[in-house]
Coordinates of C-alpha atoms in Angstrom, one line a residue:
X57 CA -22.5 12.8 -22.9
X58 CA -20.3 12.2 -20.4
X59 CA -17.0 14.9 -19.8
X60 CA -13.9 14.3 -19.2
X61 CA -10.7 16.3 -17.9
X62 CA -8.7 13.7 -19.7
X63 CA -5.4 16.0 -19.6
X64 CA -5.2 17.2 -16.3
X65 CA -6.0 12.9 -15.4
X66 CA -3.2 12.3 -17.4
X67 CA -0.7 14.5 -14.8
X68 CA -1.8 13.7 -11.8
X69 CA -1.4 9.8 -12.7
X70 CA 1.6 10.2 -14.2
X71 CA 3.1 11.8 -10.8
X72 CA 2.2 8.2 -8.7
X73 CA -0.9 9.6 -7.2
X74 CA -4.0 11.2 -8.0
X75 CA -7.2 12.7 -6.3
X76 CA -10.5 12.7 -8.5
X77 CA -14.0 13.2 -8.3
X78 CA -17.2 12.7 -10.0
X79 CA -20.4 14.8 -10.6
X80 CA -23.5 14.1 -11.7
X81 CA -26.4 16.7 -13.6
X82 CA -29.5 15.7 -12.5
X83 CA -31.3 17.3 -15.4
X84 CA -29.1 16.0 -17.9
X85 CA -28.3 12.8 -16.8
X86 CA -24.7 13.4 -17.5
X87 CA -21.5 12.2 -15.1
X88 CA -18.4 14.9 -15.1
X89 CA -14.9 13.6 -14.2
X90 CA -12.7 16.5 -12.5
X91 CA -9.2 16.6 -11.1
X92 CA -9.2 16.9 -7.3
X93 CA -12.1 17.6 -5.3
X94 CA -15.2 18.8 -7.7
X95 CA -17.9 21.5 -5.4
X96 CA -21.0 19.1 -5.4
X97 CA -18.9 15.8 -6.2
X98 CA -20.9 12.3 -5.0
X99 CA -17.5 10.3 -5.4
X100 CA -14.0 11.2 -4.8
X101 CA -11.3 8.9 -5.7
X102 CA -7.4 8.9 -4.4
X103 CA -5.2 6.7 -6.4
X104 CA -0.9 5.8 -5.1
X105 CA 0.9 3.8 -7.6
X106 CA 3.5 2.2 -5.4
X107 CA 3.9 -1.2 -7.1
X108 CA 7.6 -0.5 -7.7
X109 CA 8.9 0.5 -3.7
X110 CA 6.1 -1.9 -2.5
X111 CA 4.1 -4.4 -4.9
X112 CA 1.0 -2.7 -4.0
X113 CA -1.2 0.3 -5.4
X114 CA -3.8 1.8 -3.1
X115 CA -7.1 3.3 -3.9
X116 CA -9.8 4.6 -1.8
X117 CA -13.3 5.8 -3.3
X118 CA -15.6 7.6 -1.1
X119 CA -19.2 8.6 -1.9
X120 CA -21.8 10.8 -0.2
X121 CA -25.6 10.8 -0.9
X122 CA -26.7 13.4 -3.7
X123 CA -30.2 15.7 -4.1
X124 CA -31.1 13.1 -7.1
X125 CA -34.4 10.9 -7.1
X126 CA -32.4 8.1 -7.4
X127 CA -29.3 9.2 -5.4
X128 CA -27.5 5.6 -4.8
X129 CA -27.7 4.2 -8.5
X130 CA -25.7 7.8 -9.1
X131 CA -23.4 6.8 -6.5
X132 CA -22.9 3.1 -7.1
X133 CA -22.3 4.2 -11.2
X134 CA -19.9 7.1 -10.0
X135 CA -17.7 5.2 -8.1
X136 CA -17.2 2.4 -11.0
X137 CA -16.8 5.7 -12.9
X138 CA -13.8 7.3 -10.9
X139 CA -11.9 3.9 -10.4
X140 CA -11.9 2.9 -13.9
X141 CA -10.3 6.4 -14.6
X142 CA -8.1 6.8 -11.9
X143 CA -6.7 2.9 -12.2
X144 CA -7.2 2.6 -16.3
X145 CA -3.2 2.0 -16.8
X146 CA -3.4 -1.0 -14.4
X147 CA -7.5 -2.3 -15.8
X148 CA -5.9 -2.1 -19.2
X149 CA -2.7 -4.1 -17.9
X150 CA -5.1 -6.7 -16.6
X151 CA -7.5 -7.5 -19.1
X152 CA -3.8 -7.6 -21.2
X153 CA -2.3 -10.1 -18.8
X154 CA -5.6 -11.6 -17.4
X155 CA -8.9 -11.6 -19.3
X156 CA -7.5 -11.7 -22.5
X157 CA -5.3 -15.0 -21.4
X158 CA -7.9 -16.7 -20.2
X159 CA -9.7 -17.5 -24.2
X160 CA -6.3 -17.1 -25.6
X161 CA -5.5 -20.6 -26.5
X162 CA -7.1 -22.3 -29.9
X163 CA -9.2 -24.9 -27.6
X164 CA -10.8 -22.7 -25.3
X165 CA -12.7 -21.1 -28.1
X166 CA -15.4 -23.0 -27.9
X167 CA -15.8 -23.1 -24.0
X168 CA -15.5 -19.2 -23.9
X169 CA -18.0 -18.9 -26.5
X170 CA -20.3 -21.3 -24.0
X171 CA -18.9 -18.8 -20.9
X172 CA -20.0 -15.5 -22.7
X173 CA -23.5 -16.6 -24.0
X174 CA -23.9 -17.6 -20.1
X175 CA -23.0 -14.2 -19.0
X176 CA -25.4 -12.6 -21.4
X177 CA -28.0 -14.6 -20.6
X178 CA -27.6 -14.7 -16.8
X179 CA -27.1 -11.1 -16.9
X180 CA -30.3 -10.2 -18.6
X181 CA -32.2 -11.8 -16.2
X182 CA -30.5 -10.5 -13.5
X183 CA -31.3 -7.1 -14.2
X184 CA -35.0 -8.2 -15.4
X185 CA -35.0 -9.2 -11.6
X186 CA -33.8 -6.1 -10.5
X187 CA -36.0 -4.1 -12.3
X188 CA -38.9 -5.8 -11.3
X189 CA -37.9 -6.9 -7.5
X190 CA -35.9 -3.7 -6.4
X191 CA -38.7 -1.7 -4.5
X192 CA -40.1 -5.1 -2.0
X193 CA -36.6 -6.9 -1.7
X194 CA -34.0 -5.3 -0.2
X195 CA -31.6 -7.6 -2.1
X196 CA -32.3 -7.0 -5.4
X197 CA -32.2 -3.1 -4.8
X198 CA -28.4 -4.3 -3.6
X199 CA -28.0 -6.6 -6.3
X200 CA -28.8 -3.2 -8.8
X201 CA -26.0 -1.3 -6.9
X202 CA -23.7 -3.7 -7.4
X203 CA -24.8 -3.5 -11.1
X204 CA -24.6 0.2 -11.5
X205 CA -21.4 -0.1 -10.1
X206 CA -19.9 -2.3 -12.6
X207 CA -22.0 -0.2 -15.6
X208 CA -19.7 2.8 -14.5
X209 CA -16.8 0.9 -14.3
X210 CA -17.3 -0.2 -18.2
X211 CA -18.2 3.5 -19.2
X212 CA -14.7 4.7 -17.6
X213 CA -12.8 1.7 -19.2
X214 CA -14.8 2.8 -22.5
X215 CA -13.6 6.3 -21.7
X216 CA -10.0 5.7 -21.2
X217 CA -9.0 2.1 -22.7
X218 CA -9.3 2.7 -26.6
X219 CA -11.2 -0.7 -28.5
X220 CA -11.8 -2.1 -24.9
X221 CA -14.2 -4.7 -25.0
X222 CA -17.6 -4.3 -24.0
X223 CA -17.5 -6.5 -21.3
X224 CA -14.5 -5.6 -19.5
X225 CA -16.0 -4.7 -16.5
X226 CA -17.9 -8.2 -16.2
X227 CA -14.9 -10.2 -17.0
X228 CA -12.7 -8.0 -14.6
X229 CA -14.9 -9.1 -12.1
X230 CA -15.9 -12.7 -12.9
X231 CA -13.1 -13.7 -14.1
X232 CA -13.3 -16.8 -10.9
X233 CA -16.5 -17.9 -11.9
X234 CA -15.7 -18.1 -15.6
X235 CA -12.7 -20.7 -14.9
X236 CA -15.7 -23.2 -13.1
X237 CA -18.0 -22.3 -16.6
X238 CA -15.4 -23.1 -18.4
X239 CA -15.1 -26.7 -16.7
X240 CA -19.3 -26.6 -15.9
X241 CA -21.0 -25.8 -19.3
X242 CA -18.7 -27.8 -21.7
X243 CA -19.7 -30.5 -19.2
X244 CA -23.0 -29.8 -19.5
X245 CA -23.4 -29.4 -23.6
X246 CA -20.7 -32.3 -24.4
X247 CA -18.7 -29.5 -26.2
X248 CA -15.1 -30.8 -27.4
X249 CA -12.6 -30.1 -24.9
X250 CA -14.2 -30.4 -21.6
X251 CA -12.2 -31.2 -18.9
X252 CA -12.2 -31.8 -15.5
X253 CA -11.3 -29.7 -12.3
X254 CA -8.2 -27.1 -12.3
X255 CA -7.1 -28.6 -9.3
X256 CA -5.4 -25.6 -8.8
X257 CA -5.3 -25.2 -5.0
X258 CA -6.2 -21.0 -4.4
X259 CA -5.1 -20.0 -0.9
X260 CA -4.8 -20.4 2.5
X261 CA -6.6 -18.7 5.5
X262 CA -5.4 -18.8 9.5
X263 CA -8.1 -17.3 11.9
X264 CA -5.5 -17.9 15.6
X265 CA -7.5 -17.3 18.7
X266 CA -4.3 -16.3 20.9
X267 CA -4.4 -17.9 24.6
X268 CA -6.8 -16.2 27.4
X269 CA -7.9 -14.2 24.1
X270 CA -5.0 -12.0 24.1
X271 CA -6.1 -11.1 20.4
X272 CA -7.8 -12.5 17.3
X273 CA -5.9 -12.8 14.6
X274 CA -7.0 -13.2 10.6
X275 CA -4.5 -14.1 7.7
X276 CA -5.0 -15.2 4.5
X277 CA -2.8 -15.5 1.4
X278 CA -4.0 -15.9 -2.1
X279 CA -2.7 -19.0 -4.6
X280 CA -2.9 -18.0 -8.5
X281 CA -0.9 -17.7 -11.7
X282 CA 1.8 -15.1 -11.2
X283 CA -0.1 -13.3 -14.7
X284 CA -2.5 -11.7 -12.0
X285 CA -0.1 -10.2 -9.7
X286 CA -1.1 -6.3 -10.1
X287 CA -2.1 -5.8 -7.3
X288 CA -4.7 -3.0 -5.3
X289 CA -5.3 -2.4 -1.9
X290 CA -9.0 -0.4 -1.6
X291 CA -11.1 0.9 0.7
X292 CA -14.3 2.2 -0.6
X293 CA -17.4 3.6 1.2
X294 CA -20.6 3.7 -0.3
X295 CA -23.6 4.8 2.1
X296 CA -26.4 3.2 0.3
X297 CA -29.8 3.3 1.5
X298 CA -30.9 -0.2 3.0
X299 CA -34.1 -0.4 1.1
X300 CA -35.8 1.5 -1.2
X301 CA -37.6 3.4 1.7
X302 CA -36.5 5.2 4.5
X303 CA -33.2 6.5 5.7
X304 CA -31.6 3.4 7.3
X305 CA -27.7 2.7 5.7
X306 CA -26.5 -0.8 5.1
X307 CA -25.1 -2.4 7.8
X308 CA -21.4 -2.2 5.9
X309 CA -21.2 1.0 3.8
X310 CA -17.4 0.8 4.0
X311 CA -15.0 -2.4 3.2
X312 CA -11.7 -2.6 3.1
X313 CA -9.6 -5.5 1.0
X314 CA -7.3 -6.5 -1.4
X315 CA -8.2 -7.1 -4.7
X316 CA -7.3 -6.5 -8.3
X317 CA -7.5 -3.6 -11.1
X318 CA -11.0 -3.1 -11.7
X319 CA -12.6 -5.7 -9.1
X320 CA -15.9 -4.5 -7.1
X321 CA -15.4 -7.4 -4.9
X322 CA -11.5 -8.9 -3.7
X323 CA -11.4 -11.7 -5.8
X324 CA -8.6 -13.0 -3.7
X325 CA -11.3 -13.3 -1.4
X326 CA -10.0 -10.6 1.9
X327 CA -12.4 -8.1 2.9
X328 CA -12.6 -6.1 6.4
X329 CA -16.1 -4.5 6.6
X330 CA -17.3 -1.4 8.7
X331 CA -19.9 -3.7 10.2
X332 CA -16.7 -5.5 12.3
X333 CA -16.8 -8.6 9.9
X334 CA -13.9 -9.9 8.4
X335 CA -15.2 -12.2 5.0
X336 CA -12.1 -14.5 3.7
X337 CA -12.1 -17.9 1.9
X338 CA -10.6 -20.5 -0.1
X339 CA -11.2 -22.4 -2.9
X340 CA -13.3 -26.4 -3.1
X341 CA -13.3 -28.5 -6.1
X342 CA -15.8 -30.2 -7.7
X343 CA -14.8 -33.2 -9.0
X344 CA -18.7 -34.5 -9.6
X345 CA -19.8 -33.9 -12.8
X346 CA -23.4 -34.6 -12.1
X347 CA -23.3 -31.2 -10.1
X348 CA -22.6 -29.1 -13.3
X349 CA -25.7 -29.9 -14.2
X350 CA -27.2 -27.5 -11.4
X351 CA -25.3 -24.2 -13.4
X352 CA -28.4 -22.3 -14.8
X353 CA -28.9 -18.7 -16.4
X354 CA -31.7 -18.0 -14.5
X355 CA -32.5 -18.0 -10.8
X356 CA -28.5 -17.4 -10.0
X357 CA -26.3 -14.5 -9.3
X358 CA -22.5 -14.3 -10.0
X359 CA -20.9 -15.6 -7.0
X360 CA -18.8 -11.9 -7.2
X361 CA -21.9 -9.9 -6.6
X362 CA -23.4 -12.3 -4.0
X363 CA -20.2 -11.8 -2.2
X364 CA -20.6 -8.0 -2.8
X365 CA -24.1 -7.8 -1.8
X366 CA -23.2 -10.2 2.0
X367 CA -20.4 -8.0 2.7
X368 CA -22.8 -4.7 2.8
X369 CA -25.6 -6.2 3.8
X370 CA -24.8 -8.2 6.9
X371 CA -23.9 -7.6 10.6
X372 CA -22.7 -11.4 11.5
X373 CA -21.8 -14.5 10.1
X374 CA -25.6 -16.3 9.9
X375 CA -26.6 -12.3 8.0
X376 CA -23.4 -13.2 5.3
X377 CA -24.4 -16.5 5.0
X378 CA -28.1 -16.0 4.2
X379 CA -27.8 -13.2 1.7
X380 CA -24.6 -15.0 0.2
X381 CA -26.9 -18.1 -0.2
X382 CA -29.4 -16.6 -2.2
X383 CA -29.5 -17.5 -5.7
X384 CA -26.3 -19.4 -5.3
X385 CA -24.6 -19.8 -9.3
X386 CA -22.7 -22.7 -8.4
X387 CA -19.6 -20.8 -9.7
X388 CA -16.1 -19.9 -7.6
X389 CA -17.1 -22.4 -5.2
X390 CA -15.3 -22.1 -1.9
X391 CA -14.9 -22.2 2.0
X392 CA -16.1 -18.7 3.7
X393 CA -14.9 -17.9 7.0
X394 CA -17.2 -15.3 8.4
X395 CA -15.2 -13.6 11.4
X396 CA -17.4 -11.4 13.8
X397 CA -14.9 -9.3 15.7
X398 CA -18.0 -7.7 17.8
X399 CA -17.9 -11.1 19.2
X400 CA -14.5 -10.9 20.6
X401 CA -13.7 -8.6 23.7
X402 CA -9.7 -8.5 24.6
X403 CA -9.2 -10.9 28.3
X404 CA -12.3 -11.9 27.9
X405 CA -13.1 -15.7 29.1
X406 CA -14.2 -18.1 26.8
X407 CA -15.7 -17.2 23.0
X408 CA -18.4 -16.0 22.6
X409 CA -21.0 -17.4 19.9
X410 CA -20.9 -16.0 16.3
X411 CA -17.5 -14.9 16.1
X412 CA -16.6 -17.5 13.7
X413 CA -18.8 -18.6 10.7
X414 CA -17.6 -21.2 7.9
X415 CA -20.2 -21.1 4.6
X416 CA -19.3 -23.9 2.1
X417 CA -20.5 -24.0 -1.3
X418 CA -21.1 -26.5 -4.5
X419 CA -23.4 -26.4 -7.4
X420 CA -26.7 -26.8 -6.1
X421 CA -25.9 -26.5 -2.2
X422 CA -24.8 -24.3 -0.2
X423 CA -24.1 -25.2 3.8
X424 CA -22.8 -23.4 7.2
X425 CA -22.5 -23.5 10.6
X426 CA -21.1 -21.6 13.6
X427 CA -17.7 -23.0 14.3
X428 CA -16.5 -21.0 17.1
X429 CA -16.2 -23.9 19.5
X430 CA -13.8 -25.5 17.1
X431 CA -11.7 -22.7 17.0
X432 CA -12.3 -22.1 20.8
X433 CA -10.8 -25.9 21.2
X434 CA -8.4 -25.8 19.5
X435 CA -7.1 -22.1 19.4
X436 CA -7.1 -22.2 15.7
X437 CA -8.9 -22.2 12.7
X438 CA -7.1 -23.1 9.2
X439 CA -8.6 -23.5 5.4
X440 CA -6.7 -25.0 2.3
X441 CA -9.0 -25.9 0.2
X442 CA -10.6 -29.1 1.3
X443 CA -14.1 -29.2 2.6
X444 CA -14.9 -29.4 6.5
X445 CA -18.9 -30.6 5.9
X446 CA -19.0 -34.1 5.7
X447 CA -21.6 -33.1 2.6
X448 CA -20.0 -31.2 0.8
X449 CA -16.8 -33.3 1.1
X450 CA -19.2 -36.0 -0.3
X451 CA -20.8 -34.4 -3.1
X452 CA -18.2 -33.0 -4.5
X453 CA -16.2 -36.0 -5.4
X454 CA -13.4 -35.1 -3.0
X455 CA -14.4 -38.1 -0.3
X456 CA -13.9 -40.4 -3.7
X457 CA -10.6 -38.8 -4.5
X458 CA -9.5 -39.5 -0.8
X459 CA -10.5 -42.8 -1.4
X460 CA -8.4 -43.3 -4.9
X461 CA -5.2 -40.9 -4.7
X462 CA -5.2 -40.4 -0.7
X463 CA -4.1 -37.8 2.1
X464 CA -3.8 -34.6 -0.3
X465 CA -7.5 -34.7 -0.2
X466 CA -8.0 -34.9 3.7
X467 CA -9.1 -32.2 5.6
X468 CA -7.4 -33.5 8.7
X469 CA -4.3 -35.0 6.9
X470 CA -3.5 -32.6 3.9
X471 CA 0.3 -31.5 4.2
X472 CA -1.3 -27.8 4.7
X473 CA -3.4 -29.2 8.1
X474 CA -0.6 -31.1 9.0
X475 CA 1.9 -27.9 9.0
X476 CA -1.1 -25.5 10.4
X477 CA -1.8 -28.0 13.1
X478 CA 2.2 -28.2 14.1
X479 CA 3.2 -24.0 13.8
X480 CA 0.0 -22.3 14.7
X481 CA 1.5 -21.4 17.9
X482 CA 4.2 -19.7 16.1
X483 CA 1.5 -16.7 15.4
X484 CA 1.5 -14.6 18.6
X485 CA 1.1 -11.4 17.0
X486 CA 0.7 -9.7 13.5
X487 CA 4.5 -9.9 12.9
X488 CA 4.7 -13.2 13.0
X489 CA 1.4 -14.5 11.8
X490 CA 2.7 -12.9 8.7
X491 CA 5.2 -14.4 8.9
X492 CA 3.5 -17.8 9.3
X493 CA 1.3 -17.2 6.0
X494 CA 4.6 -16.7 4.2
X495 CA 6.0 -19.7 5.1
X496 CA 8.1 -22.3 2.5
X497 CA 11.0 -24.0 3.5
X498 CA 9.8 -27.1 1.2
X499 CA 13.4 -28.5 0.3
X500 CA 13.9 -28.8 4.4
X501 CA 10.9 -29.3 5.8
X502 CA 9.2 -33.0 6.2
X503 CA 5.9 -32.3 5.9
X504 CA 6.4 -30.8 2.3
X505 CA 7.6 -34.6 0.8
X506 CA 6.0 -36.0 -1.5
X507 CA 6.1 -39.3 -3.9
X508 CA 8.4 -37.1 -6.6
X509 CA 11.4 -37.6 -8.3
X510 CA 12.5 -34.4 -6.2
X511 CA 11.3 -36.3 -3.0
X512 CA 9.1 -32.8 -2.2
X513 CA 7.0 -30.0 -3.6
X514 CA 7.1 -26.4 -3.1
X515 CA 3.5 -26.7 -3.6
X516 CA 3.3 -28.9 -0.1
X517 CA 3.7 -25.6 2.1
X518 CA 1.6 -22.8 3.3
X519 CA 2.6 -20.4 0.9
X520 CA 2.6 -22.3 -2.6
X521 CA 6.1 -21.4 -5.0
X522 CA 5.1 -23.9 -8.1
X523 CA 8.1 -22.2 -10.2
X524 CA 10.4 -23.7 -7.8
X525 CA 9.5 -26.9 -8.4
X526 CA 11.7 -29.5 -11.1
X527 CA 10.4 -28.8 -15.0
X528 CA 11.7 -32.0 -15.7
X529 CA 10.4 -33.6 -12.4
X530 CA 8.1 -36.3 -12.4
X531 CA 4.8 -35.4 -9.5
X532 CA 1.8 -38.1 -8.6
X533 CA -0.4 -35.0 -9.1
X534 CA -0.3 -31.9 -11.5
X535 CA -0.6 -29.3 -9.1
X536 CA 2.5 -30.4 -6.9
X537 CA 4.6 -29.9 -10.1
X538 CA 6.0 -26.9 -12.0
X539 CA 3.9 -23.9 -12.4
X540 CA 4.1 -20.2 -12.6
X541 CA 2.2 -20.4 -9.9
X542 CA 2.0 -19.7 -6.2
X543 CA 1.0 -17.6 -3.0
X544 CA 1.5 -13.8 -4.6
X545 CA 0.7 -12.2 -1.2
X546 CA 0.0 -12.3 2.3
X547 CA -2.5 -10.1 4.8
X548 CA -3.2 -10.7 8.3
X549 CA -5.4 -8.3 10.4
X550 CA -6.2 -8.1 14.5
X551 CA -9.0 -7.0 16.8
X552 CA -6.8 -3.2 17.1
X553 CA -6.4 -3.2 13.5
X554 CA -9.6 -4.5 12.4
X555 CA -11.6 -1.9 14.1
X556 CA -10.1 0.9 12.1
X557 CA -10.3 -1.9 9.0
X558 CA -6.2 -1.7 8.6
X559 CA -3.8 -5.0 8.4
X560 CA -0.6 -5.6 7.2
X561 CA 0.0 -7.0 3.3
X562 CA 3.0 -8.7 1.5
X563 CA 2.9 -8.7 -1.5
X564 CA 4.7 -11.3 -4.4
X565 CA 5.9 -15.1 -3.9
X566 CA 7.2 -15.7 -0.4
X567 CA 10.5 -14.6 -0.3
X568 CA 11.7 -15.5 3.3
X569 CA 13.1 -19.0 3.0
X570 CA 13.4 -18.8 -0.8
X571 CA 14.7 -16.5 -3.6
X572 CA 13.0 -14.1 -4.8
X573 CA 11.2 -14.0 -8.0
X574 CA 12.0 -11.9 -11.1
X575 CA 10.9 -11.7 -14.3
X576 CA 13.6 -10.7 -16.2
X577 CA 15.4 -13.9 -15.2
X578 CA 12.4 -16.3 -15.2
X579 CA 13.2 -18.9 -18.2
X580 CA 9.0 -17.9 -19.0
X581 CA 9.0 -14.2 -18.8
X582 CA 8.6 -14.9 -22.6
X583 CA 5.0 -16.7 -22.3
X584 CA 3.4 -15.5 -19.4
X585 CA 1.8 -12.5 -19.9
X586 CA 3.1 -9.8 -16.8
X587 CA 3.1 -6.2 -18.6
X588 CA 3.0 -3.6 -15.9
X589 CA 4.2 -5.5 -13.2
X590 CA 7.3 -4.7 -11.1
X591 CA 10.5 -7.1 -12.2
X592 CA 11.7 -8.2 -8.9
X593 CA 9.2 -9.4 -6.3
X594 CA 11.7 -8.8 -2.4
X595 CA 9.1 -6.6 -1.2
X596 CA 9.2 -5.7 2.9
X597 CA 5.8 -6.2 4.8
X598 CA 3.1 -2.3 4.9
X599 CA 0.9 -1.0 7.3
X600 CA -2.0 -0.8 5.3
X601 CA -3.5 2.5 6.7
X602 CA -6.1 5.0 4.9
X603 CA -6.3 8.9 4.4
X604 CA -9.9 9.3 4.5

């Protein structure tokens, strides 16, 4: 039975920060949750609640190898253990504003219902291959981590969320590839109400290769409904063995990123790994039906714990991208860039290869290549969502839509390409790179125009602000019109910062050109869920640094 120090918990958050840690009886099985620093702990936890000054909370979990027979399932459940404790006030705000929303309406009942027997399903075989694979594949021992990780996660939600769901922790986490079931199985089953692709454009990435490689610079920016902006920074370090024998550490036990309450992996996707690998990306479509048909319980892993298992696992971009290809779901399909900063050297001439990676997925393929010459060429490398492989721009139906609707669905003619290609240069350093990812003058700027009854669209612009654009207006495609929707942060990290896996975050819609937004006088404050979240989103830029 597991124990917990529920009062003095209860303090320490309530305070704006909070140090934990978690023990484990080997005899008994049983986990303990303590205030502060526990003799024998194998996690500690340190929680800051500073959403209101900044838009951001921070967490960092740390673990250390225990006496026990089976020392890293301990530590992989422990540390989904102490973040759903230390966190439980913002999980239980997100599955309020987030998982909950997502089966809310009448007519997703029956698609949910198609998502959930699919995660039951998929999951029991998952751990059926675990179970059976762990001790000769090194990737299914990872795989099980992953899934110990999450198990502890539920137990702490059960612990501290009263009538919480019992799968919380699952949704919490694949949350992105339930919006492609949702789309993917109806499909599949002809079950009333299926629909086609979001087209809900999620993010934009900017890896600038600086002139006579003065610096390498990463930025990314993540596109969704302003419902998920609660908001974590984490660092967690997890030494787990690399196989079952010997003593040899992953090549990544520590990543940094931003993510959300509750999520093993980013999510957004941003991660900075201890193995010198930046891992970013941004979302395809898949406008081909026919591909659905690939989307199978068995033989596939959640795209959210392939991502988890790449990041520890791998020491360059060809590692990610052939433990990331594994068993690929088809689900959360995007554009990976794969950034190897042991590739770059300060003044060094030329680039060196490996440094940059791109890994693009669809249902039933999953391709990649070593880009660095591009980016070498042209001193830049940008993503928004449309697909550089010629195959994967075919397959998915996006070369069709180019075809019928035209230039939005270019990868070399996109507004977004068009304005990366024109203000790269403007990133020199971190300041202004940032400042570049926050970018949205769309009423004044040419490249944001549009065939609208506005004559633009604040969706045409590097850093998306959907609830700027006209209610009323009339748009020649659903996602360049109104939404409460749009870029809710921006990160960018550098060779200097990188190494000591740091960058510098934003967080809420872009502000600089723009007003800012607040809730309390949003006309939909009243139907889009945002409990917990601060009210006015002018937050200045942090130095995202760590105390352990």
């Amino acid at each position: 039975m597991l124990r917990v120090l529920a009062c003095l918990l209860a303090t320490a958050a309530a305070a704006g920060a909070a140090v934990i840690s978690v023990t484990h009886d080997a005899a008994s099985g049983n986990y303990s949750v303590h205030d502060g620093e526990a003799a024998g702990w194998v996690v500690r936890a340190n929680f800051s609640d500073q959403q209101a000054a900044t838009g951001w909370a921070r967490l960092e979990i740390e673990g250390r190898p225990s006496e026990d027979e089976d020392a890293d399932r301990v530590m992989a459940f422990a540390a989904g253990l102490a973040e759903a404790h230390i966190t439980s006030n913002m999980i239980a705000d997100f599955i309020y504003n987030v998982v909950e929303d997502i089966c809310a309406k009448p007519a997703d009942s029956s698609k949910c219902a198609a998502v959930n027997e699919y995660f039951g399903r998929n999951l029991e075989w998952t751990r059926k291959k675990v179970e059976s694979s762990s001790e000769r594949d090194p990737y299914w021992r990872q795989v099980g981590l992953v899934l110990s990780q999450m198990d502890g996660l539920q137990q702490g939600i059960e612990d501290t969320i009263p009538g919480a769901r019992p799968d919380a922790a699952l949704w919490l986490n694949a949350f992105p590839d339930a919006m492609d079931l949702k789309i993917g199985l109806p499909v599949n089953k002809k079950l009333a109400g299926a629909e086609g692709p979001s087209g809900s454009d999620h993010c934009s990435v900017l890896v600038r290769l600086l002139p006579e490689n003065a610096d390498l610079l990463v930025g990314h920016n993540t596109w969704v409904d302003y419902n998920y902006m609660s908001r974590l920074l984490k660092k967690v370090t997890l030494p787990f063995r690399s196989g079952a024998e010997g003593a040899d550490t992953v090549a990544a036990p520590t990543v940094a990123f931003s993510g959300f309450p509750g999520s093993i992996a980013s999510l957004d996707d941003f991660h900075i790994t201890s193995a010198g690998l930046v891992t970013t990306e941004t979302s395809l479509d898949n406008y081909n039906k026919d591909l659905w048909t690939f989307l199978t319980t068995s033989n596939s892993v959640l795209q959210w714990i392939r991502v988890s298992v790449a990041n520890r696992v791998a020491s360059s971009g060809q590692e990610w991208h052939n433990a990331f290809k594994r068993y690929n779901s088809g689900t959360y399909n995007n554009q990976w860039m794969i950034v190897n900063y042991k590739k770059f050297e300060v003044g060094a001439e030329g680039a060196e290869p490996g440094l940059l990676w791109v890994t693009e997925q669809m249902p039933g393929l999953l391709v990649g290549d070593d880009v660095t010459q591009v980016l070498a060429h042209a001193g830049y490398w940008a993503s928004y969502n449309q697909p550089y492989f010629p195959i994967i721009d075919d397959i998915s139906g996006n070369k069709r839509q180019r075809a019928e609707r035209g230039d939005f669905f270019s990868h070399n003619k996109n507004p977004r390409a068009q304005l990366f290609r024109r203000d790269h240069v403007l990133a020199t350093n971190v300041t202004s790179a940032l400042r570049l990812m926050r970018h949205n003058n769309f009423t004044a700027d040419p490249l944001s125009s549009c065939n609208c009854s506005t004559g633009y669209s604040a969706d045409n612009a590097i850093a998306s602000r959907r609830d700027l654009n006209d209610p009323d207006g009339t748009y020649p495609l659903k996602r360049l019109g109104f939404q409460m929707y749009g870029a809710i942060d921006a990160k960018v990290t550098s060779a200097k910062l990188a190494e000591r896996l740091e960058f510098v975050a934003e967080a809420g819609p872009t502000h600089d050109s723009q007003p800012a937004f607040q809730w309390s006088s949003s006309p939909q404050a009243d139907t889009v869920r945002h409990r917990g979240q601060p009210d006015r989103w002018e937050f200045a830029p942090v130095d995202v640094t760590w105390s352990w």
